[in-house]
N, CA, C and O atoms as a MOPAC input file, in Angstrom:
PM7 MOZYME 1SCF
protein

 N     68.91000 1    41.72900 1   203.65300 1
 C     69.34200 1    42.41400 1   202.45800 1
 C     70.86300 1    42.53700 1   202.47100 1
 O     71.54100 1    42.82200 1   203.45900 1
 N     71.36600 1    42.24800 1   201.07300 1
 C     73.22900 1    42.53300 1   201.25100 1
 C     73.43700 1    44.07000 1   201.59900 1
 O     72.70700 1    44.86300 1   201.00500 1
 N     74.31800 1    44.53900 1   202.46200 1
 C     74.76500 1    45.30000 1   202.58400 1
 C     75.33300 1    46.05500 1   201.30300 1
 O     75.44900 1    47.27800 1   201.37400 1
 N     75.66200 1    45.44800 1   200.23800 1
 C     76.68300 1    46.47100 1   199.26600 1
 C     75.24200 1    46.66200 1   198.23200 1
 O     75.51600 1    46.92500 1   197.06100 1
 N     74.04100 1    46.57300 1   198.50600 1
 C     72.83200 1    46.95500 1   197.91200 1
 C     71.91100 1    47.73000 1   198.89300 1
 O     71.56300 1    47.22400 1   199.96000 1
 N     71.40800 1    49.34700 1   198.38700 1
 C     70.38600 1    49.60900 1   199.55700 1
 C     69.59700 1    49.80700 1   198.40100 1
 O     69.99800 1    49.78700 1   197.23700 1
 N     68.40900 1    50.00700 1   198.82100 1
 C     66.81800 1    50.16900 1   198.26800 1
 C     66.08000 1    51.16100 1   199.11600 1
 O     66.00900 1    51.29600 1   200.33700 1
 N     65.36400 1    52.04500 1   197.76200 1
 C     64.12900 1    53.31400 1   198.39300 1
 C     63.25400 1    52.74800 1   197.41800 1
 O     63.57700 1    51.94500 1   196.54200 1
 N     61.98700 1    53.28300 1   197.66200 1
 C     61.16300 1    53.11000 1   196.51400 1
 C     61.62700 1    53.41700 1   194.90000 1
 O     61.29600 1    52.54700 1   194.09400 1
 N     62.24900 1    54.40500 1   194.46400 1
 C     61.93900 1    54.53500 1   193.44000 1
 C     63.72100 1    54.30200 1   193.18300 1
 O     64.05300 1    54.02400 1   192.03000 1
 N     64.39300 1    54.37200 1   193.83100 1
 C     66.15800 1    54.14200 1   193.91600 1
 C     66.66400 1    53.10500 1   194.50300 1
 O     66.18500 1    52.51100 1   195.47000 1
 N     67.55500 1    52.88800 1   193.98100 1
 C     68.24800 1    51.64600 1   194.60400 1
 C     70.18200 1    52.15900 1   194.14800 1
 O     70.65700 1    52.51100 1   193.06900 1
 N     70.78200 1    51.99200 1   195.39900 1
 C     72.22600 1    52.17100 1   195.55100 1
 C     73.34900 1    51.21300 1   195.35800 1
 O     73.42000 1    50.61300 1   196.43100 1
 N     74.37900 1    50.69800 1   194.45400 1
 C     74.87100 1    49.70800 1   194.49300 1
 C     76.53700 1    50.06300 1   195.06600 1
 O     77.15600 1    51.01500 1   194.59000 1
 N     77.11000 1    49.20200 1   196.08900 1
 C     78.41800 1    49.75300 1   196.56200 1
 C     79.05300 1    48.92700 1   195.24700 1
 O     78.84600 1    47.71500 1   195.29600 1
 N     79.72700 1    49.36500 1   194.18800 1
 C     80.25800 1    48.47600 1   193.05300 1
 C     81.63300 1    48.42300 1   193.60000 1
 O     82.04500 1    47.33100 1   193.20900 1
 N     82.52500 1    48.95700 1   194.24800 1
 C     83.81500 1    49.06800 1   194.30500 1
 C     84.12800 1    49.58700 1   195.45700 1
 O     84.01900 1    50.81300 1   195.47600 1
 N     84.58900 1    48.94500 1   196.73500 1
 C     85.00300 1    49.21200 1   198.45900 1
 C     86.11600 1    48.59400 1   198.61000 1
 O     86.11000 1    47.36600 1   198.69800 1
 N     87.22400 1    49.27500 1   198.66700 1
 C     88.16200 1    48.44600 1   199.57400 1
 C     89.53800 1    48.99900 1   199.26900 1
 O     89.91700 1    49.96600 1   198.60900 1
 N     90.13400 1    48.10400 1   199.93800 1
 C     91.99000 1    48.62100 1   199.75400 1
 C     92.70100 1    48.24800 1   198.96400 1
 O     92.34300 1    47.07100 1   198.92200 1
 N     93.60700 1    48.34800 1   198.14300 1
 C     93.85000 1    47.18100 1   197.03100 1
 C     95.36900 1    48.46800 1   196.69800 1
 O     95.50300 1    49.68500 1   196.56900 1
 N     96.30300 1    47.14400 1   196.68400 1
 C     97.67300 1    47.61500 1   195.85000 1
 C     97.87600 1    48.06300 1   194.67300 1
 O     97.11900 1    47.70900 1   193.76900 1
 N     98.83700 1    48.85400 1   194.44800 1
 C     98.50100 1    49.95300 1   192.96400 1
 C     98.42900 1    48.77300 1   191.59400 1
 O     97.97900 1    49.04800 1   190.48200 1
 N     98.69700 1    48.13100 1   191.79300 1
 C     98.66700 1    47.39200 1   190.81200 1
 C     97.13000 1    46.47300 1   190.86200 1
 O     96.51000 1    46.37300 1   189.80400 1
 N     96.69200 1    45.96700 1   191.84600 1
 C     95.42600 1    45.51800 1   192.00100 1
 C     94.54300 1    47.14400 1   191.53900 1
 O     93.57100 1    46.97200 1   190.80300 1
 N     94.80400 1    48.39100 1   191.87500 1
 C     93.86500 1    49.43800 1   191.73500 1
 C     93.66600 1    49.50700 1   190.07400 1
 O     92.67400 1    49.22100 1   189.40400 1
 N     95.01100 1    50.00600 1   189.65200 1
 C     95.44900 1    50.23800 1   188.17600 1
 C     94.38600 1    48.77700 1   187.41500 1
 O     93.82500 1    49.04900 1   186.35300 1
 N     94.25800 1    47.88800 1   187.77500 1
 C     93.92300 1    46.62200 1   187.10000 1
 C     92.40000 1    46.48300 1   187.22700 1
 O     91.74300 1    45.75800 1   186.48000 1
 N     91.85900 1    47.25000 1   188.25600 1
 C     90.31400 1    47.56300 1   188.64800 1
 C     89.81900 1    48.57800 1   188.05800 1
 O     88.63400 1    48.43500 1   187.75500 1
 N     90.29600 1    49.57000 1   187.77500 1
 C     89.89600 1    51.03400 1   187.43300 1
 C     89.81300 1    50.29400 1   185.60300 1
 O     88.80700 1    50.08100 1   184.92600 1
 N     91.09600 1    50.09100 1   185.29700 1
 C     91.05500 1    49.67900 1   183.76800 1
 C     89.99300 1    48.41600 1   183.05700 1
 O     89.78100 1    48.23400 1   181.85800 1
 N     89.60600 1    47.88600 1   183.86400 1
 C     88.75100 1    46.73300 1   183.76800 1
 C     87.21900 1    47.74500 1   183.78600 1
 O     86.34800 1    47.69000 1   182.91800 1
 N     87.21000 1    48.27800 1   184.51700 1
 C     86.07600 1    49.24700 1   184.83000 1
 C     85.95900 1    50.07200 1   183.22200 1
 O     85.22700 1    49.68900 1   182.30900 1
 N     86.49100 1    50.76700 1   183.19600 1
 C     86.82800 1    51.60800 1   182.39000 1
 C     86.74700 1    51.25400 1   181.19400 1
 O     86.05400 1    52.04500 1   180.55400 1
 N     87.14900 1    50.40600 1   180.58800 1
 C     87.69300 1    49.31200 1   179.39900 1
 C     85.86100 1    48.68400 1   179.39400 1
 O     85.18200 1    48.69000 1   178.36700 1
 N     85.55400 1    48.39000 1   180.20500 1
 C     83.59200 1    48.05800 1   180.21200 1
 C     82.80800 1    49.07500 1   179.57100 1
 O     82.17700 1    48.93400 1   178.52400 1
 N     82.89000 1    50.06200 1   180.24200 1
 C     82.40700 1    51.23200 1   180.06800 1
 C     82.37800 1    51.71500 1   178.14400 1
 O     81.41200 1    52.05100 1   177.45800 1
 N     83.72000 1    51.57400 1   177.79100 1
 C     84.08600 1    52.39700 1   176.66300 1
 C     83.41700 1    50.86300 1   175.40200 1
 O     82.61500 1    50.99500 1   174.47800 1
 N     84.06800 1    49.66300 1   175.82700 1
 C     83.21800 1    48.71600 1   175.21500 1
 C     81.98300 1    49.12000 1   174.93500 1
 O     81.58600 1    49.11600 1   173.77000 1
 N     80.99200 1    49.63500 1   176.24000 1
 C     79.75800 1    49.45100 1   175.96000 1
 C     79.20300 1    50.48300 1   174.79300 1
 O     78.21500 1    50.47000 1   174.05900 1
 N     80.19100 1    51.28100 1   174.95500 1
 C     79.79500 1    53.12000 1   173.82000 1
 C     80.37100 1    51.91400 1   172.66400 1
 O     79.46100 1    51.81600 1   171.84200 1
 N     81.00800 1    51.38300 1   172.44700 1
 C     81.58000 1    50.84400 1   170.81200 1
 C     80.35700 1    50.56200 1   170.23000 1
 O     79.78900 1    51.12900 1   169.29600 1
 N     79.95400 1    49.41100 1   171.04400 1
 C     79.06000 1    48.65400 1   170.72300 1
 C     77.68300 1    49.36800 1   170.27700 1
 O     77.10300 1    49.14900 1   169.21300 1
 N     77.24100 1    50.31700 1   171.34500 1
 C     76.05700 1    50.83000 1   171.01000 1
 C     76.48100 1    51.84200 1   169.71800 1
 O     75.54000 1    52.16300 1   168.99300 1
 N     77.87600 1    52.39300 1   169.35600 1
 C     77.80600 1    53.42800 1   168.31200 1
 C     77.91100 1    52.72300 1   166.88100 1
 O     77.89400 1    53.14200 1   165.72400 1
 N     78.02600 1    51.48400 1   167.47100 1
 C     77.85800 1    50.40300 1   165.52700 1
 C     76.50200 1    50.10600 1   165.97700 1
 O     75.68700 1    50.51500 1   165.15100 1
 N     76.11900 1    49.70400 1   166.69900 1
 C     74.59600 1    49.44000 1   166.27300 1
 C     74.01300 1    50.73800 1   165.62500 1
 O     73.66400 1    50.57300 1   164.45600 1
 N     73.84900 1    51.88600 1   166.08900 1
 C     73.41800 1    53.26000 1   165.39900 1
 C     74.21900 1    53.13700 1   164.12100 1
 O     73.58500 1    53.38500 1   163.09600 1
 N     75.14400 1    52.89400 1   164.02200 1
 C     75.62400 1    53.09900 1   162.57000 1
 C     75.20200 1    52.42900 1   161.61400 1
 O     74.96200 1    52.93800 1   160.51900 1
 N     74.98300 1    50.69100 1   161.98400 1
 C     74.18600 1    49.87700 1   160.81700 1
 C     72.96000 1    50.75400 1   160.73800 1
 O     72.91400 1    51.58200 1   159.82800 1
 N     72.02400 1    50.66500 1   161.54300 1
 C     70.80900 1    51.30000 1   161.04800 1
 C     70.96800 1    52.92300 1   160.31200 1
 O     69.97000 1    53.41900 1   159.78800 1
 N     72.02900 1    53.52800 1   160.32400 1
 C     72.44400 1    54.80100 1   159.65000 1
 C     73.62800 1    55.28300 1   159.53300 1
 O     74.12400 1    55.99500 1   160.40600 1
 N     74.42100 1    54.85800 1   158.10200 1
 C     75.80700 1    55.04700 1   158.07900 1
 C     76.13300 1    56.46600 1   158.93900 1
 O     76.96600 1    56.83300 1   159.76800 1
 N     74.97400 1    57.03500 1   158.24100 1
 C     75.18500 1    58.53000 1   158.28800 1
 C     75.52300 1    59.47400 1   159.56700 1
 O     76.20600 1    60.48300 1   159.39000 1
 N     75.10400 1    59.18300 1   160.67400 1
 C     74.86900 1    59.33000 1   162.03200 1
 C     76.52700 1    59.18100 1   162.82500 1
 O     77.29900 1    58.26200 1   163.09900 1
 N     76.48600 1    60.80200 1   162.98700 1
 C     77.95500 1    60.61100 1   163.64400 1
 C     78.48400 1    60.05900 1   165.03700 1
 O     79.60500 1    59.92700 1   165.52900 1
 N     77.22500 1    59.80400 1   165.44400 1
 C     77.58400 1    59.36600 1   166.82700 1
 C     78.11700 1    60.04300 1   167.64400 1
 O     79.14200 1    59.55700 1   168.12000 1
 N     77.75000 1    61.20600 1   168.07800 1
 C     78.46200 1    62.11700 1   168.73500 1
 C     78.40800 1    61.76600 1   170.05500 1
 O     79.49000 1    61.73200 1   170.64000 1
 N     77.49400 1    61.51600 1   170.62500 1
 C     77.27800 1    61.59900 1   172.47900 1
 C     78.99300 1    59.88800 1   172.80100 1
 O     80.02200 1    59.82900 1   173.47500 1
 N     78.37700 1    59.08500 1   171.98200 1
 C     79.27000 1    57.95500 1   172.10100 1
 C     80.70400 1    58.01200 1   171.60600 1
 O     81.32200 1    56.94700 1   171.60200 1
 N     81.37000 1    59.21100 1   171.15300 1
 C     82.62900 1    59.60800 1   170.09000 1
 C     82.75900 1    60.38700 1   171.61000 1
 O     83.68800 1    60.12000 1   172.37100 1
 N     81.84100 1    61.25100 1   171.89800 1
 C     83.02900 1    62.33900 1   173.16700 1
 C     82.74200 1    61.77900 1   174.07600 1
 O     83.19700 1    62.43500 1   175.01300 1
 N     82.00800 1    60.52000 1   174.62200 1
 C     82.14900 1    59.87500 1   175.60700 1
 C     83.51300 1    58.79000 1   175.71700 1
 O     84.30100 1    58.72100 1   176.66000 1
 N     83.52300 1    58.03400 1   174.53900 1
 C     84.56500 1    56.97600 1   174.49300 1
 C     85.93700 1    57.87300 1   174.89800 1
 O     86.77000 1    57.42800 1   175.68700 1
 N     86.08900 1    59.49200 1   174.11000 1
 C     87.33900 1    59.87700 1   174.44000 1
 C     87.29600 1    60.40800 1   175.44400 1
 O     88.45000 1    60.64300 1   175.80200 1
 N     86.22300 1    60.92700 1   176.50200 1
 C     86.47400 1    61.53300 1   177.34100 1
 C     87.03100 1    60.41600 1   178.59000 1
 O     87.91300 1    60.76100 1   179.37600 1
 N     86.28400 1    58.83200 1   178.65300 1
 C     87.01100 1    57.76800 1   179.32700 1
 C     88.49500 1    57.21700 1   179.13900 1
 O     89.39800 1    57.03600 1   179.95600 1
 N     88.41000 1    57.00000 1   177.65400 1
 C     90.37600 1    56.85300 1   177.48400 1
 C     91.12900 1    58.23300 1   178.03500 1
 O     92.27800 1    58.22900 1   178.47800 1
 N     90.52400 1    59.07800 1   177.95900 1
 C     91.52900 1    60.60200 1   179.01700 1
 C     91.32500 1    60.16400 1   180.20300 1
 O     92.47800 1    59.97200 1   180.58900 1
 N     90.62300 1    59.86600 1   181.07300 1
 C     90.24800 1    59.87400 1   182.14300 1
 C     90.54200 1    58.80100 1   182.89300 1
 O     90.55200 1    58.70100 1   184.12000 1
 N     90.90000 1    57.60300 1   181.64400 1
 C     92.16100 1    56.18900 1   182.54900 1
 C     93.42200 1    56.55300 1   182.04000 1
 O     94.31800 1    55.89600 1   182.56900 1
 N     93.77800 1    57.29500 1   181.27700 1
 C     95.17700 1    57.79000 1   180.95700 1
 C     95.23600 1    58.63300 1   182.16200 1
 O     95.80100 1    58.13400 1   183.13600 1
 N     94.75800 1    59.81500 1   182.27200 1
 C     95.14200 1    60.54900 1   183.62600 1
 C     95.02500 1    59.80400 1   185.04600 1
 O     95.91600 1    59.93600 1   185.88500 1
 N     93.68400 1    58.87600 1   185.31900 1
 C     93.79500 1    57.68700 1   186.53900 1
 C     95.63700 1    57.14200 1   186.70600 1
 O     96.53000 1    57.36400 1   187.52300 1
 N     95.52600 1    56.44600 1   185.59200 1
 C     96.65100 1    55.79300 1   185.38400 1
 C     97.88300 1    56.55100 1   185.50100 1
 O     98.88300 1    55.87000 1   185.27000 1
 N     98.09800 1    57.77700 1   185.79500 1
 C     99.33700 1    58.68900 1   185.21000 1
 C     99.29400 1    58.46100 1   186.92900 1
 O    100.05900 1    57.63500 1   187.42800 1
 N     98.31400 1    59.28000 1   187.81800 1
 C     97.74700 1    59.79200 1   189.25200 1
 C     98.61500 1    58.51800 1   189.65500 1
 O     99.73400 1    58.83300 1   190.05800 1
 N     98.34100 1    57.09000 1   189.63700 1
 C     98.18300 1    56.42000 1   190.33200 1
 C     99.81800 1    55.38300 1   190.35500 1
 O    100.33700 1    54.66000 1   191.20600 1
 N    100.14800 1    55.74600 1   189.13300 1
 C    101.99500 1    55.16800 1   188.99700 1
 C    102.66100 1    56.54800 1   189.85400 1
 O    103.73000 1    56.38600 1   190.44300 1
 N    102.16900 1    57.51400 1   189.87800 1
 C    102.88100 1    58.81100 1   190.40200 1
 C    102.55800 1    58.76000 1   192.22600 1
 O    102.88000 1    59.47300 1   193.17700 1
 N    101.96000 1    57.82400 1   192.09300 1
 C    101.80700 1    57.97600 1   194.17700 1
 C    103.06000 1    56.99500 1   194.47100 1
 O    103.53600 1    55.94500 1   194.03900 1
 N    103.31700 1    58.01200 1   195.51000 1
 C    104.59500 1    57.15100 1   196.28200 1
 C    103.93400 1    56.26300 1   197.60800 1
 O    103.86400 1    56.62900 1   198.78200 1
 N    103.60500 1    55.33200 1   197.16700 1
 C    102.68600 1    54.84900 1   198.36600 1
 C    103.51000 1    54.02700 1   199.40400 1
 O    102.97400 1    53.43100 1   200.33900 1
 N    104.46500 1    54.03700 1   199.23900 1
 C    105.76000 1    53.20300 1   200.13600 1
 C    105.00400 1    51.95100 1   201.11000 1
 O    105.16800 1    51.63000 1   202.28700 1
 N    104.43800 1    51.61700 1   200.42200 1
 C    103.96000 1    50.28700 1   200.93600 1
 C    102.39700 1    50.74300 1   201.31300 1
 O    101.94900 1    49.98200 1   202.17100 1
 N    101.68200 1    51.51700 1   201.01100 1
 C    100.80700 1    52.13100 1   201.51100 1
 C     99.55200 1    51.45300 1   200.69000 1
 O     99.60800 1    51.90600 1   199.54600 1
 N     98.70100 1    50.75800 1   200.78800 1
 C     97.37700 1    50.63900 1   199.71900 1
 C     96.70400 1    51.78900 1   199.20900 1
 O     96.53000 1    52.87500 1   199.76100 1
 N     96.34100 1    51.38800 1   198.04500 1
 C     95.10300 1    53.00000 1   197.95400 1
 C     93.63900 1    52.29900 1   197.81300 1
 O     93.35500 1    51.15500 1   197.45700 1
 N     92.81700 1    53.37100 1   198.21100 1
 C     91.23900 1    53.03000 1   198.86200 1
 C     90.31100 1    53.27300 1   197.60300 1
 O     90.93300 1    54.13300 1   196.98000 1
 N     89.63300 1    53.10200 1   197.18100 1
 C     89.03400 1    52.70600 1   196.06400 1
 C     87.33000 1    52.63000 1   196.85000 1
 O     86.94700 1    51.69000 1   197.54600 1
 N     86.32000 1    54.16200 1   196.42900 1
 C     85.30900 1    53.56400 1   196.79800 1
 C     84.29400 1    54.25100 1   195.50800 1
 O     84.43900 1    55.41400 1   195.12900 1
 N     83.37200 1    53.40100 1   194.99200 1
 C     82.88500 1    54.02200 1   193.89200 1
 C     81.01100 1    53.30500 1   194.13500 1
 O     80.72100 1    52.16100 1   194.48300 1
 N     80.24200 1    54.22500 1   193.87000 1
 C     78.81500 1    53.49600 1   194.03000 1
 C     77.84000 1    53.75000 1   193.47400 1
 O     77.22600 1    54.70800 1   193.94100 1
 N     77.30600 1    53.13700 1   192.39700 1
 C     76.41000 1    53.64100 1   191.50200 1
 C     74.58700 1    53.53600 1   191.95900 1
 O     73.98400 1    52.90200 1   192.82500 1
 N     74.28000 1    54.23200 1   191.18400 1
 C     72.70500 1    54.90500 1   192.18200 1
 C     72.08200 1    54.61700 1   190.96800 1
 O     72.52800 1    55.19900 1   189.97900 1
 N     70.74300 1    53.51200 1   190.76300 1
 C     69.89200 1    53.31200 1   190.31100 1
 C     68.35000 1    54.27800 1   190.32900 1
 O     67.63900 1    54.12700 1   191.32300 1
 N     67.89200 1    55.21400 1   189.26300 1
 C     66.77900 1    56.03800 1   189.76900 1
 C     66.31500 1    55.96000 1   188.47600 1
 O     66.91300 1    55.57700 1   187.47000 1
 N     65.03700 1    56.41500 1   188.62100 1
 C     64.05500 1    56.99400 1   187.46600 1
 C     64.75900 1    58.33500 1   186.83600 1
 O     65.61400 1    58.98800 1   187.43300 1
 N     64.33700 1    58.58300 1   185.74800 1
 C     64.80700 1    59.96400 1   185.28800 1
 C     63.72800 1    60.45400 1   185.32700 1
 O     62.76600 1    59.71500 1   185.11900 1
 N     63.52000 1    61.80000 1   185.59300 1
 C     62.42900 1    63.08600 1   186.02100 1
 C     62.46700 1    63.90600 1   184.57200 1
 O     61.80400 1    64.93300 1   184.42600 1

């Protein structure tokens, strides 16, 4: 089995993001990440909209803005480290489960 995948019965763990990477490799990972993420709310809040102009889309409206805050502040954090040659560590891992 790959290591950056574990498995339980009903869960499964994915390592999506391990390693060291220069602020500019980080800044360029996080935003790629991020920039996926907010894509995916676009997309799903026009599909709800063809089928109902009407439908404000709320969960996908304070999600999209709560991610553009949240790579604006990444992004603020991460030009503001004085890393004097230093990498920054980057570990992020998403957990596959049933909902209860």
């Amino acid at each position: 089995m790959n290591n950056s995948v574990k498995t339980k019965k009903d869960q499964q763990t994915l390592k999506l993001i391990e390693g060291t990477f220069t602020k500019r490799e980080a800044l360029n990972i996080i935003n790629s990440v991020v920039d996926v993420k907010i894509n995916f709310h676009k997309v799903h809040r026009l599909s709800i909209q063809e089928g109902n102009e009407n439908d404000e889309c709320k969960f996908d409206n304070s999600r999209i803005q709560e991610l553009m805050e949240s790579k604006k502040e990444t992004k603020a954090f991460l030009r503001a480290l004085e890393s004097k040659g230093q990498n920054i560590k980057i570990t992020s891992t998403v957990t596959i489960s049933l909902e209860e």
